[in-house]
mmCIF file of C-alpha atoms and ligand atoms in Angstrom:
data_model
loop_
_atom_site.group_PDB
_atom_site.id
_atom_site.type_symbol
_atom_site.label_atom_id
_atom_site.label_comp_id
_atom_site.label_asym_id
_atom_site.label_seq_id
_atom_site.Cartn_x
_atom_site.Cartn_y
_atom_site.Cartn_z
ATOM 1 C CA MET A 1 -19.621 94.514 -142.768
ATOM 2 C CA LEU A 2 -18.489 91.747 -140.244
ATOM 3 C CA ILE A 3 -17.760 88.501 -141.575
ATOM 4 C CA THR A 4 -17.730 85.509 -139.199
ATOM 5 C CA ARG A 5 -14.891 82.752 -139.458
ATOM 6 C CA LYS A 6 -17.196 80.042 -141.077
ATOM 7 C CA LYS A 7 -18.285 82.890 -143.753
ATOM 8 C CA PHE A 8 -14.765 83.601 -144.219
ATOM 9 C CA LEU A 9 -13.820 79.716 -144.697
ATOM 10 C CA GLN A 10 -16.661 79.481 -146.898
ATOM 11 C CA ILE A 11 -15.499 82.200 -149.453
ATOM 12 C CA PHE A 12 -12.143 81.032 -149.601
ATOM 13 C CA ALA A 13 -13.113 77.210 -149.446
ATOM 14 C CA GLY A 14 -10.661 76.789 -152.794
ATOM 15 C CA SER A 15 -7.446 77.049 -152.569
ATOM 16 C CA VAL A 16 -6.550 80.493 -153.806
ATOM 17 C CA ALA A 17 -6.597 81.601 -150.143
ATOM 18 C CA GLY A 18 -3.125 79.972 -149.624
ATOM 19 C CA PHE A 19 -1.339 82.210 -152.415
ATOM 20 C CA ALA A 20 -0.496 85.691 -153.128
ATOM 21 C CA LEU A 21 -2.567 87.722 -156.008
ATOM 22 C CA SER A 22 0.450 89.651 -156.772
ATOM 23 C CA ASP A 23 2.701 88.683 -159.723
ATOM 24 C CA LEU A 24 -0.120 87.640 -162.106
ATOM 25 C CA TRP A 25 1.029 87.156 -165.330
ATOM 26 C CA LEU A 26 -0.135 84.958 -168.429
ATOM 27 C CA PRO A 27 2.381 82.398 -169.124
ATOM 28 C CA LYS A 28 2.080 80.976 -173.096
ATOM 29 C CA LEU A 29 0.783 77.549 -171.525
ATOM 30 C CA LEU A 30 -2.717 79.596 -170.526
ATOM 31 C CA GLN A 31 -2.627 82.025 -172.986
ATOM 32 C CA ALA A 32 -2.836 78.864 -175.231
ATOM 33 C CA ALA A 33 -5.707 77.663 -172.995
ATOM 34 C CA ASN A 34 -7.501 81.205 -173.802
ATOM 35 C CA VAL A 35 -7.727 81.659 -169.843
ATOM 36 C CA LYS A 36 -8.877 85.226 -169.446
ATOM 37 C CA ASN A 37 -10.716 87.638 -166.423
ATOM 38 C CA GLY A 38 -11.097 84.025 -164.441
ATOM 39 C CA LYS A 39 -13.343 82.579 -167.012
ATOM 40 C CA GLY A 40 -12.733 79.311 -168.869
ATOM 41 C CA ARG A 41 -11.177 77.798 -165.398
ATOM 42 C CA LEU A 42 -11.371 74.436 -164.641
ATOM 43 C CA PRO A 43 -13.725 73.324 -161.582
ATOM 44 C CA ILE A 44 -11.701 70.446 -160.000
ATOM 45 C CA ILE A 45 -12.540 68.246 -156.817
ATOM 46 C CA TRP A 46 -9.503 66.999 -156.114
ATOM 47 C CA PHE A 47 -9.844 63.766 -153.478
ATOM 48 C CA GLN A 48 -7.017 62.036 -151.429
ATOM 49 C CA ALA A 49 -7.288 58.417 -150.554
ATOM 50 C CA GLN A 50 -4.261 56.035 -149.362
ATOM 51 C CA ASN A 51 -1.242 58.221 -149.860
ATOM 52 C CA CYS A 52 1.688 60.031 -148.645
ATOM 53 C CA THR A 53 0.542 63.307 -150.057
ATOM 54 C CA GLY A 54 3.782 63.466 -152.514
ATOM 55 C CA CYS A 55 1.216 63.809 -155.404
ATOM 56 C CA PRO A 56 -0.168 67.360 -154.497
ATOM 57 C CA VAL A 57 2.861 68.590 -153.289
ATOM 58 C CA SER A 58 4.682 67.516 -156.279
ATOM 59 C CA PHE A 59 1.620 69.585 -158.005
ATOM 60 C CA ILE A 60 2.212 72.896 -156.243
ATOM 61 C CA ASN A 61 6.141 73.058 -157.132
ATOM 62 C CA THR A 62 5.204 73.222 -160.464
ATOM 63 C CA GLU A 63 7.703 76.591 -161.643
ATOM 64 C CA TYR A 64 6.397 77.045 -165.058
ATOM 65 C CA PRO A 65 3.314 78.112 -165.053
ATOM 66 C CA SER A 66 3.620 78.770 -161.058
ATOM 67 C CA ALA A 67 1.462 77.368 -158.510
ATOM 68 C CA GLU A 68 -0.237 80.722 -158.143
ATOM 69 C CA GLU A 69 -0.908 81.040 -161.646
ATOM 70 C CA VAL A 70 -2.378 77.352 -162.149
ATOM 71 C CA LEU A 71 -4.718 77.828 -159.054
ATOM 72 C CA ILE A 72 -5.866 81.246 -159.933
ATOM 73 C CA GLU A 73 -6.013 81.215 -163.668
ATOM 74 C CA LEU A 74 -6.460 77.827 -165.155
ATOM 75 C CA ILE A 75 -8.184 76.001 -162.547
ATOM 76 C CA THR A 76 -10.767 76.272 -159.592
ATOM 77 C CA LEU A 77 -9.683 73.972 -157.282
ATOM 78 C CA GLU A 78 -12.897 73.820 -155.042
ATOM 79 C CA TYR A 79 -11.672 70.840 -153.064
ATOM 80 C CA ASN A 80 -7.593 69.553 -151.665
ATOM 81 C CA PRO A 81 -7.106 68.957 -148.094
ATOM 82 C CA THR A 82 -3.451 69.466 -148.897
ATOM 83 C CA ILE A 83 -4.110 72.902 -150.210
ATOM 84 C CA MET A 84 -7.223 74.129 -149.616
ATOM 85 C CA GLY A 85 -8.071 76.687 -146.757
ATOM 86 C CA ALA A 86 -11.120 74.997 -145.612
ATOM 87 C CA THR A 87 -11.218 72.485 -142.970
ATOM 88 C CA GLY A 88 -14.017 70.343 -141.003
ATOM 89 C CA ASP A 89 -17.485 70.927 -142.076
ATOM 90 C CA VAL A 90 -16.732 73.640 -144.746
ATOM 91 C CA ALA A 91 -14.547 71.483 -146.285
ATOM 92 C CA ILE A 92 -16.814 68.317 -146.151
ATOM 93 C CA SER A 93 -19.382 70.808 -147.578
ATOM 94 C CA MET A 94 -17.819 70.997 -151.042
ATOM 95 C CA LEU A 95 -17.743 67.435 -151.872
ATOM 96 C CA GLU A 96 -21.715 67.081 -150.819
ATOM 97 C CA LYS A 97 -22.235 70.425 -153.092
ATOM 98 C CA ALA A 98 -20.511 68.833 -155.955
ATOM 99 C CA ILE A 99 -22.301 65.802 -155.584
ATOM 100 C CA THR A 100 -25.820 67.367 -155.294
ATOM 101 C CA GLU A 101 -25.692 70.591 -157.322
ATOM 102 C CA GLU A 102 -22.557 70.217 -159.608
ATOM 103 C CA GLU A 103 -23.200 67.362 -161.646
ATOM 104 C CA GLY A 104 -21.083 67.110 -164.944
ATOM 105 C CA LYS A 105 -19.812 70.570 -163.682
ATOM 106 C CA PHE A 106 -16.311 69.553 -162.497
ATOM 107 C CA ILE A 107 -13.374 67.081 -162.971
ATOM 108 C CA LEU A 108 -12.625 64.687 -160.362
ATOM 109 C CA VAL A 109 -8.913 64.435 -159.752
ATOM 110 C CA ILE A 110 -8.105 61.390 -157.243
ATOM 111 C CA ASP A 111 -4.759 60.495 -155.853
ATOM 112 C CA GLY A 112 -4.046 57.554 -153.713
ATOM 113 C CA SER A 113 -5.067 54.028 -153.444
ATOM 114 C CA ILE A 114 -8.852 53.160 -152.209
ATOM 115 C CA PRO A 115 -9.257 50.659 -150.006
ATOM 116 C CA VAL A 116 -12.113 48.010 -150.249
ATOM 117 C CA GLU A 117 -11.152 45.226 -147.087
ATOM 118 C CA ALA A 118 -13.591 46.113 -144.037
ATOM 119 C CA GLU A 119 -16.018 47.728 -146.482
ATOM 120 C CA GLY A 120 -13.371 50.835 -147.156
ATOM 121 C CA ASN A 121 -13.210 51.419 -143.776
ATOM 122 C CA PHE A 122 -9.201 51.610 -143.684
ATOM 123 C CA CYS A 123 -9.302 55.059 -145.299
ATOM 124 C CA ASN A 124 -12.743 57.375 -143.384
ATOM 125 C CA VAL A 125 -12.699 60.989 -144.609
ATOM 126 C CA GLY A 126 -14.891 63.467 -142.610
ATOM 127 C CA GLU A 127 -18.734 62.737 -141.603
ATOM 128 C CA VAL A 128 -21.847 63.394 -142.966
ATOM 129 C CA ASN A 129 -24.440 63.686 -140.111
ATOM 130 C CA GLY A 130 -22.537 62.211 -137.411
ATOM 131 C CA LYS A 131 -21.033 59.035 -139.468
ATOM 132 C CA SER A 132 -17.774 58.588 -141.142
ATOM 133 C CA VAL A 133 -17.706 58.508 -144.734
ATOM 134 C CA THR A 134 -15.354 55.877 -146.639
ATOM 135 C CA ALA A 135 -13.002 56.817 -149.187
ATOM 136 C CA LEU A 136 -14.972 54.448 -151.421
ATOM 137 C CA GLU A 137 -18.243 55.902 -150.775
ATOM 138 C CA TRP A 138 -16.903 59.332 -151.697
ATOM 139 C CA ILE A 139 -15.207 58.403 -154.762
ATOM 140 C CA GLU A 140 -18.210 56.226 -155.985
ATOM 141 C CA LYS A 141 -20.426 59.320 -155.584
ATOM 142 C CA LEU A 142 -17.654 61.650 -156.831
ATOM 143 C CA ALA A 143 -17.082 59.922 -160.064
ATOM 144 C CA SER A 144 -20.697 59.473 -161.087
ATOM 145 C CA ALA A 145 -21.164 63.170 -160.771
ATOM 146 C CA ALA A 146 -18.082 64.422 -162.315
ATOM 147 C CA SER A 147 -17.811 64.755 -166.248
ATOM 148 C CA ALA A 148 -14.090 62.674 -166.300
ATOM 149 C CA VAL A 149 -11.653 61.534 -163.608
ATOM 150 C CA VAL A 150 -7.801 62.185 -163.628
ATOM 151 C CA ALA A 151 -6.112 59.140 -161.735
ATOM 152 C CA VAL A 152 -2.969 61.032 -160.427
ATOM 153 C CA GLY A 153 0.042 59.093 -159.183
ATOM 154 C CA THR A 154 0.899 55.440 -159.020
ATOM 155 C CA CYS A 155 -1.370 54.792 -156.091
ATOM 156 C CA ALA A 156 -4.480 55.843 -157.909
ATOM 157 C CA THR A 157 -3.435 54.302 -161.146
ATOM 158 C CA TRP A 158 -2.146 51.055 -160.619
ATOM 159 C CA GLY A 159 -2.284 50.619 -156.394
ATOM 160 C CA GLY A 160 1.364 51.174 -155.969
ATOM 161 C CA ILE A 161 3.136 51.610 -152.582
ATOM 162 C CA PRO A 162 -0.685 50.821 -150.638
ATOM 163 C CA ALA A 163 -1.326 48.211 -152.834
ATOM 164 C CA ALA A 164 2.236 45.995 -152.541
ATOM 165 C CA PRO A 165 2.003 42.514 -150.879
ATOM 166 C CA PRO A 166 0.572 41.628 -148.594
ATOM 167 C CA ASN A 167 -1.803 44.489 -149.768
ATOM 168 C CA PRO A 168 -4.012 44.272 -146.147
ATOM 169 C CA THR A 169 -6.307 47.013 -146.998
ATOM 170 C CA LYS A 170 -7.043 45.865 -150.641
ATOM 171 C CA ALA A 171 -6.068 49.030 -152.173
ATOM 172 C CA LYS A 172 -7.397 49.252 -155.108
ATOM 173 C CA PRO A 173 -6.507 51.950 -157.747
ATOM 174 C CA ALA A 174 -9.192 54.112 -159.560
ATOM 175 C CA LYS A 175 -9.693 52.078 -162.443
ATOM 176 C CA ASP A 176 -10.913 48.706 -160.378
ATOM 177 C CA ILE A 177 -13.479 51.259 -159.048
ATOM 178 C CA ILE A 178 -14.489 53.520 -161.552
ATOM 179 C CA LYS A 179 -15.786 52.054 -164.798
ATOM 180 C CA GLU A 180 -18.487 54.592 -166.295
ATOM 181 C CA LYS A 181 -16.416 57.809 -166.637
ATOM 182 C CA PRO A 182 -13.889 58.743 -168.974
ATOM 183 C CA LEU A 183 -10.526 57.802 -167.056
ATOM 184 C CA ILE A 184 -7.010 59.395 -167.585
ATOM 185 C CA ASN A 185 -4.061 57.698 -165.258
ATOM 186 C CA ILE A 186 -1.476 59.979 -165.009
ATOM 187 C CA PRO A 187 1.258 57.829 -162.854
ATOM 188 C CA GLY A 188 4.559 58.559 -161.068
ATOM 189 C CA CYS A 189 5.182 58.427 -157.611
ATOM 190 C CA PRO A 190 5.127 61.214 -157.344
ATOM 191 C CA PRO A 191 4.182 62.446 -160.647
ATOM 192 C CA HIS A 192 5.886 65.543 -162.685
ATOM 193 C CA PRO A 193 3.727 68.677 -162.247
ATOM 194 C CA GLU A 194 3.847 69.116 -165.644
ATOM 195 C CA TRP A 195 2.149 65.805 -166.280
ATOM 196 C CA VAL A 196 -0.998 66.977 -164.018
ATOM 197 C CA ILE A 197 -1.081 70.504 -165.324
ATOM 198 C CA GLY A 198 -0.260 69.780 -169.057
ATOM 199 C CA THR A 199 -3.301 67.317 -169.324
ATOM 200 C CA LEU A 200 -5.526 69.387 -167.392
ATOM 201 C CA VAL A 201 -4.861 72.013 -169.803
ATOM 202 C CA HIS A 202 -5.480 69.736 -172.690
ATOM 203 C CA VAL A 203 -8.822 68.739 -171.123
ATOM 204 C CA LEU A 204 -9.788 72.787 -170.458
ATOM 205 C CA LYS A 205 -8.796 73.547 -174.035
ATOM 206 C CA TYR A 206 -9.088 70.594 -176.558
ATOM 207 C CA GLY A 207 -10.981 67.893 -174.507
ATOM 208 C CA LEU A 208 -9.246 64.394 -173.562
ATOM 209 C CA PRO A 209 -5.813 63.671 -174.754
ATOM 210 C CA LYS A 210 -4.841 60.868 -176.845
ATOM 211 C CA LEU A 211 -4.207 58.171 -174.440
ATOM 212 C CA ASP A 212 -2.606 54.543 -174.714
ATOM 213 C CA ASP A 213 -3.796 51.510 -173.994
ATOM 214 C CA LEU A 214 -3.419 52.202 -170.285
ATOM 215 C CA ASN A 215 -5.201 55.506 -170.262
ATOM 216 C CA ARG A 216 -1.982 57.538 -170.049
ATOM 217 C CA PRO A 217 -1.709 60.516 -172.397
ATOM 218 C CA GLU A 218 0.775 59.955 -174.901
ATOM 219 C CA ILE A 219 2.629 63.090 -174.941
ATOM 220 C CA PHE A 220 4.000 62.352 -171.608
ATOM 221 C CA PHE A 221 3.991 58.136 -171.489
ATOM 222 C CA GLY A 222 3.896 57.184 -174.839
ATOM 223 C CA SER A 223 5.795 54.061 -176.285
ATOM 224 C CA ASP A 224 8.379 56.552 -177.514
ATOM 225 C CA LYS A 225 9.261 57.574 -174.098
ATOM 226 C CA VAL A 226 11.086 54.813 -172.399
ATOM 227 C CA VAL A 227 13.253 56.224 -169.703
ATOM 228 C CA HIS A 228 16.243 53.975 -170.980
ATOM 229 C CA ASP A 229 16.041 55.463 -174.640
ATOM 230 C CA ASN A 230 16.711 58.998 -173.493
ATOM 231 C CA CYS A 231 18.899 58.685 -170.807
ATOM 232 C CA GLU A 232 22.462 60.524 -170.446
ATOM 233 C CA LEU A 233 24.224 57.532 -168.828
ATOM 234 C CA ARG A 234 23.168 55.357 -172.037
ATOM 235 C CA GLN A 235 26.502 55.951 -173.809
ATOM 236 C CA TYR A 236 27.896 53.864 -170.463
ATOM 237 C CA PHE A 237 25.425 51.137 -171.268
ATOM 238 C CA ASP A 238 25.904 50.727 -174.973
ATOM 239 C CA ALA A 239 30.022 50.567 -174.176
ATOM 240 C CA GLY A 240 28.903 47.943 -171.325
ATOM 241 C CA ILE A 241 30.568 49.876 -168.686
ATOM 242 C CA PHE A 242 28.119 49.299 -165.562
ATOM 243 C CA ALA A 243 28.636 50.908 -162.394
ATOM 244 C CA LYS A 244 28.906 48.326 -159.564
ATOM 245 C CA LYS A 245 28.136 50.579 -156.688
ATOM 246 C CA PHE A 246 26.554 54.026 -155.728
ATOM 247 C CA GLY A 247 28.782 56.833 -157.003
ATOM 248 C CA GLU A 248 30.771 54.674 -159.448
ATOM 249 C CA LYS A 249 30.480 55.852 -163.020
ATOM 250 C CA GLY A 250 28.897 53.990 -165.528
ATOM 251 C CA CYS A 251 25.295 52.815 -166.446
ATOM 252 C CA LEU A 252 22.986 52.050 -163.193
ATOM 253 C CA TYR A 253 21.530 48.865 -164.501
ATOM 254 C CA GLU A 254 23.655 46.710 -162.156
ATOM 255 C CA LEU A 255 22.319 48.796 -159.137
ATOM 256 C CA GLY A 256 18.846 47.860 -160.151
ATOM 257 C CA CYS A 257 17.910 50.477 -162.941
ATOM 258 C CA LYS A 258 14.139 49.826 -164.143
ATOM 259 C CA GLY A 259 15.042 52.560 -166.960
ATOM 260 C CA PRO A 260 14.164 50.117 -170.147
ATOM 261 C CA VAL A 261 10.725 49.154 -168.404
ATOM 262 C CA ALA A 262 9.761 52.676 -167.369
ATOM 263 C CA HIS A 263 7.526 55.147 -169.520
ATOM 264 C CA CYS A 264 7.622 58.498 -169.204
ATOM 265 C CA ASP A 265 9.195 61.530 -170.339
ATOM 266 C CA ILE A 266 11.618 62.268 -167.121
ATOM 267 C CA SER A 267 15.100 61.415 -169.088
ATOM 268 C CA THR A 268 14.467 64.873 -171.041
ATOM 269 C CA ARG A 269 12.041 66.576 -169.029
ATOM 270 C CA GLY A 270 14.321 66.509 -165.636
ATOM 271 C CA TRP A 271 12.822 67.914 -162.348
ATOM 272 C CA ASN A 272 12.727 71.107 -160.710
ATOM 273 C CA SER A 273 12.999 73.183 -164.186
ATOM 274 C CA SER A 274 15.359 70.170 -165.524
ATOM 275 C CA VAL A 275 17.952 70.840 -163.051
ATOM 276 C CA SER A 276 18.129 66.937 -162.180
ATOM 277 C CA TRP A 277 16.526 63.634 -162.517
ATOM 278 C CA CYS A 278 16.688 60.605 -160.728
ATOM 279 C CA ASN A 279 19.785 58.693 -162.939
ATOM 280 C CA ARG A 280 21.590 62.036 -163.085
ATOM 281 C CA ALA A 281 21.565 62.402 -159.039
ATOM 282 C CA GLY A 282 23.202 58.833 -158.986
ATOM 283 C CA GLY A 283 20.051 57.092 -158.078
ATOM 284 C CA PRO A 284 18.801 54.354 -160.667
ATOM 285 C CA CYS A 285 15.071 54.644 -162.062
ATOM 286 C CA ILE A 286 12.620 52.793 -159.795
ATOM 287 C CA GLY A 287 10.187 52.439 -162.362
ATOM 288 C CA CYS A 288 7.352 54.414 -160.693
ATOM 289 C CA THR A 289 5.381 55.238 -163.480
ATOM 290 C CA GLU A 290 4.840 51.283 -164.382
ATOM 291 C CA PRO A 291 1.726 49.138 -163.155
ATOM 292 C CA THR A 292 4.688 46.441 -161.812
ATOM 293 C CA PHE A 293 6.260 49.141 -159.299
ATOM 294 C CA PRO A 294 7.199 48.759 -156.637
ATOM 295 C CA GLY A 295 8.547 45.209 -156.836
ATOM 296 C CA GLY A 296 6.329 43.557 -159.435
ATOM 297 C CA SER A 297 9.240 43.641 -162.356
ATOM 298 C CA GLY A 298 10.643 40.982 -161.194
ATOM 299 C CA SER A 299 13.236 42.495 -158.821
ATOM 300 C CA GLY A 300 13.141 44.716 -155.991
ATOM 301 C CA LEU A 301 13.377 48.638 -155.848
ATOM 302 C CA TYR A 302 17.490 48.472 -156.386
ATOM 303 C CA GLU A 303 17.426 45.043 -157.475
ATOM 304 C CA LYS A 304 18.849 44.065 -160.830
ATOM 305 C CA LEU A 305 15.837 43.793 -163.854
ATOM 306 C CA PRO A 306 16.026 40.230 -165.138
ATOM 307 C CA ALA A 307 18.278 40.462 -167.981
ATOM 308 C CA ALA A 308 15.406 39.389 -170.423
ATOM 309 C CA GLN A 309 13.741 42.815 -169.966
ATOM 310 C CA VAL A 310 16.368 44.874 -171.274
ATOM 311 C CA PRO A 311 16.640 45.291 -174.884
ATOM 312 C CA GLY A 312 20.441 45.216 -176.285
ATOM 313 C CA LEU A 313 21.973 43.555 -173.025
ATOM 314 C CA ALA A 314 22.208 40.395 -174.799
ATOM 315 C CA GLU A 315 24.364 42.318 -177.226
ATOM 316 C CA ILE A 316 26.469 44.386 -174.742
ATOM 317 C CA ASN A 317 27.280 41.019 -173.057
ATOM 318 C CA ALA A 318 28.421 39.055 -176.445
ATOM 319 C CA ASN A 319 30.389 42.406 -177.300
ATOM 320 C CA ALA A 320 31.974 42.259 -173.654
ATOM 321 C CA ASN A 321 32.872 38.307 -174.327
ATOM 322 C CA THR A 322 34.504 39.373 -177.583
ATOM 323 C CA ILE A 323 36.622 42.275 -176.098
ATOM 324 C CA GLY A 324 37.348 39.913 -172.729
ATOM 325 C CA ILE A 325 38.406 37.173 -175.331
ATOM 326 C CA ALA A 326 40.704 39.617 -177.382
ATOM 327 C CA LEU A 327 42.195 41.305 -174.103
ATOM 328 C CA GLY A 328 42.893 37.724 -172.731
ATOM 329 C CA GLY A 329 44.823 36.840 -176.079
ATOM 330 C CA ALA A 330 46.910 39.911 -175.531
ATOM 331 C CA THR A 331 47.240 39.351 -171.647
ATOM 332 C CA ALA A 332 48.439 35.981 -172.259
ATOM 333 C CA ALA A 333 51.268 37.017 -174.751
ATOM 334 C CA ALA A 334 52.025 39.891 -172.041
ATOM 335 C CA ILE A 335 52.796 37.393 -169.754
ATOM 336 C CA ALA A 336 54.696 35.140 -172.049
ATOM 337 C CA GLY A 337 56.859 38.332 -173.190
ATOM 338 C CA HIS A 338 57.682 38.844 -169.740
ATOM 339 C CA ALA A 339 58.653 35.238 -168.974
ATOM 340 C CA VAL A 340 60.973 35.506 -171.828
ATOM 341 C CA ALA A 341 62.547 38.560 -170.588
ATOM 342 C CA ARG A 342 62.862 37.175 -166.739
ATOM 343 C CA ALA A 343 64.463 34.278 -168.606
ATOM 344 C CA ILE A 344 67.364 36.239 -170.467
ATOM 345 C CA SER A 345 68.396 38.323 -167.708
ATOM 346 C CA THR A 346 68.124 35.380 -165.313
ATOM 347 C CA LYS A 347 70.554 33.646 -167.757
ATOM 348 C CA LYS A 348 73.043 36.585 -168.621
ATOM 349 C CA LEU A 349 73.106 36.844 -164.460
ATOM 350 C CA LYS A 350 74.237 33.189 -164.198
ATOM 351 C CA LYS A 351 76.861 33.303 -166.653
ATOM 352 C CA LYS A 352 78.630 36.373 -164.858
ATOM 353 C CA GLN A 353 78.001 34.863 -161.605
ATOM 354 C CA SER A 354 79.812 31.436 -163.059
ATOM 355 C CA ARG A 355 82.794 33.828 -164.282
ATOM 356 C CA SER A 356 83.056 34.773 -160.427
ATOM 357 C CA ASP A 357 83.460 38.392 -161.865
ATOM 358 C CA SER A 358 81.311 40.170 -158.916
ATOM 359 C CA SER A 359 82.134 43.543 -160.154
ATOM 360 C CA HIS A 360 80.370 43.366 -163.181
ATOM 361 C CA ILE A 361 77.082 41.507 -161.655
ATOM 362 C CA GLU A 362 75.583 44.997 -160.825
ATOM 363 C CA GLU A 363 76.298 46.470 -164.254
ATOM 364 C CA GLU A 364 74.733 43.697 -165.941
ATOM 365 C CA ASN A 365 71.707 43.600 -163.549
ATOM 366 C CA ASP A 366 71.202 47.106 -164.698
ATOM 367 C CA LYS A 367 71.272 46.211 -168.103
ATOM 368 C CA ALA A 368 69.110 43.184 -167.524
ATOM 369 C CA ASP A 369 66.385 45.349 -165.851
ATOM 370 C CA GLN A 370 66.611 47.454 -168.873
ATOM 371 C CA ASP A 371 65.959 44.451 -171.170
ATOM 372 C CA ILE A 372 62.949 43.977 -169.239
ATOM 373 C CA GLN A 373 61.404 47.505 -169.290
ATOM 374 C CA ASN A 374 61.978 47.580 -173.245
ATOM 375 C CA THR A 375 60.251 44.372 -173.626
ATOM 376 C CA SER A 376 57.605 45.773 -171.143
ATOM 377 C CA ASP A 377 57.346 48.981 -173.157
ATOM 378 C CA LYS A 378 56.566 46.707 -176.350
ATOM 379 C CA GLU A 379 53.893 44.615 -174.275
ATOM 380 C CA GLU A 380 52.207 48.001 -173.651
ATOM 381 C CA LYS A 381 52.184 49.259 -177.356
ATOM 382 C CA ILE A 382 50.614 45.830 -178.311
HETATM 383 FE FE1 LIG B 1 1.539 57.564 -153.917
HETATM 384 FE FE2 LIG B 1 0.724 60.503 -154.139
HETATM 385 FE FE3 LIG B 1 3.509 58.157 -154.391
HETATM 386 FE FE4 LIG B 1 3.055 59.459 -152.492
HETATM 387 O O1 LIG B 1 -0.962 60.832 -153.667
HETATM 388 S S1 LIG B 1 2.038 57.840 -156.118
HETATM 389 S S2 LIG B 1 2.892 57.267 -152.380
HETATM 390 S S3 LIG B 1 4.276 60.207 -154.150
HETATM 391 O O2 LIG B 1 1.950 60.669 -152.806
HETATM 392 O O3 LIG B 1 -0.207 58.799 -153.919
#
C-alpha cells in the first residue's frame, strides 16, 4: 500500500519518528511507573513560546532513562516543534485536535515566556484558516483543554530572560496566564532533564507531586535544596577563602555566585550523569532557578550578591577580622625582631670598622648575617 507523505507525517506526528526502536529495555524508573506494552504512557502536548529552545534540548539529553525510552515507553509526545517529525499543517492539526477532541486527556507542557504586548503578536505559531495564531491564544485554549499544566524552564515559570527589564514584549510566565488548572513549575535555564522526567513520572504514577509555595516539586527544589548548602566549594566559604578571579582556588561568592539564594539539587545531582555542574566547572551559580533570575537578586549574573543575602557571611568576615588582627600582631613582632637583629649587626660592624681592622670585616659580616638568619627562623616559628 502506498502511503502519501502527508499520511506518513500523520502517522509519525509524535516524536517517536526521530528515534531508533532498538535497545529497548525498561529502566527501574519506568518499571516503577508500571509502563508496559506501550500502555500507560502520558500524552503530552509540549508548546514552545519565547525561548532559546534550551529546555527541550536539555530534555532529550537525558541519559537515564534515555530519550528513546522516555519517548517510546513513558510519554506520547504528540506535539513539540523541536523534536517532532511533523511540520506545517500536520503539526498545527495536532494542537487543534488536542483542543477539540482530547479534553482532559493530556498534560500541557509549556516552555518559554508568553508575550502579551501587541495582543500577543510578538510570538505567533502557525496559522489556522489563513490567520496567524499567537502563542497567547494557543496557550489559553490548550490549557483549558488540558488536565494539568507543567511550566518547564525559567522563562515559563518566572519570565526568565525574555521578561528581563525593559521587557518590550511584556513577557509573562505561565502562572500569570493560567489560573484554572493545576500548575507545576519546573524552573532552570535550562532545567535538568531528570527534574522534568521525574515530575512527569510522578504525575503518571502517583498524580501531582508535593509542591512548595512556588508550585515547584519539593523533591527537586525544596527548602532543603539550597545550592550553597551542598556545594563542594563550601569548605572554602567556611574557611573564608574566596576566589578573586576565575580559575583561582576558593569559594565563588566574590565572582557572583548565587548559590546561597538558589533552590535546586544541582550541587548533588550534577549534569551529564553527574560528570560536572556549574561551580565544579569554575563558573559561579547564576541562580537560574529563581524568580529573581537573571538580575533581580540585587546583582547581575557575575556581580557579588548583597552580603545580607548570604547566611554565615557575617561570621566568616568576623573570623577573618579576628585572624587578621592576630596575624597583624605576629607581623608586628616579626618586623620588630628584624629591626633588633639589623641594629645588632650594624652595631657590630661599626665597632669593627672603628678598629680599622678591615681583615675581620667580612668575617663579622658573615656572623651578623647568621644572627639575622637565626632571628628570622625564630620569627617563622612564631
Ligand atoms: Fe528559557 Fe527554555 Fe532558558 Fe532557554 O525553552 S529557561 S532561555 S534554557 O530554552 O525557555
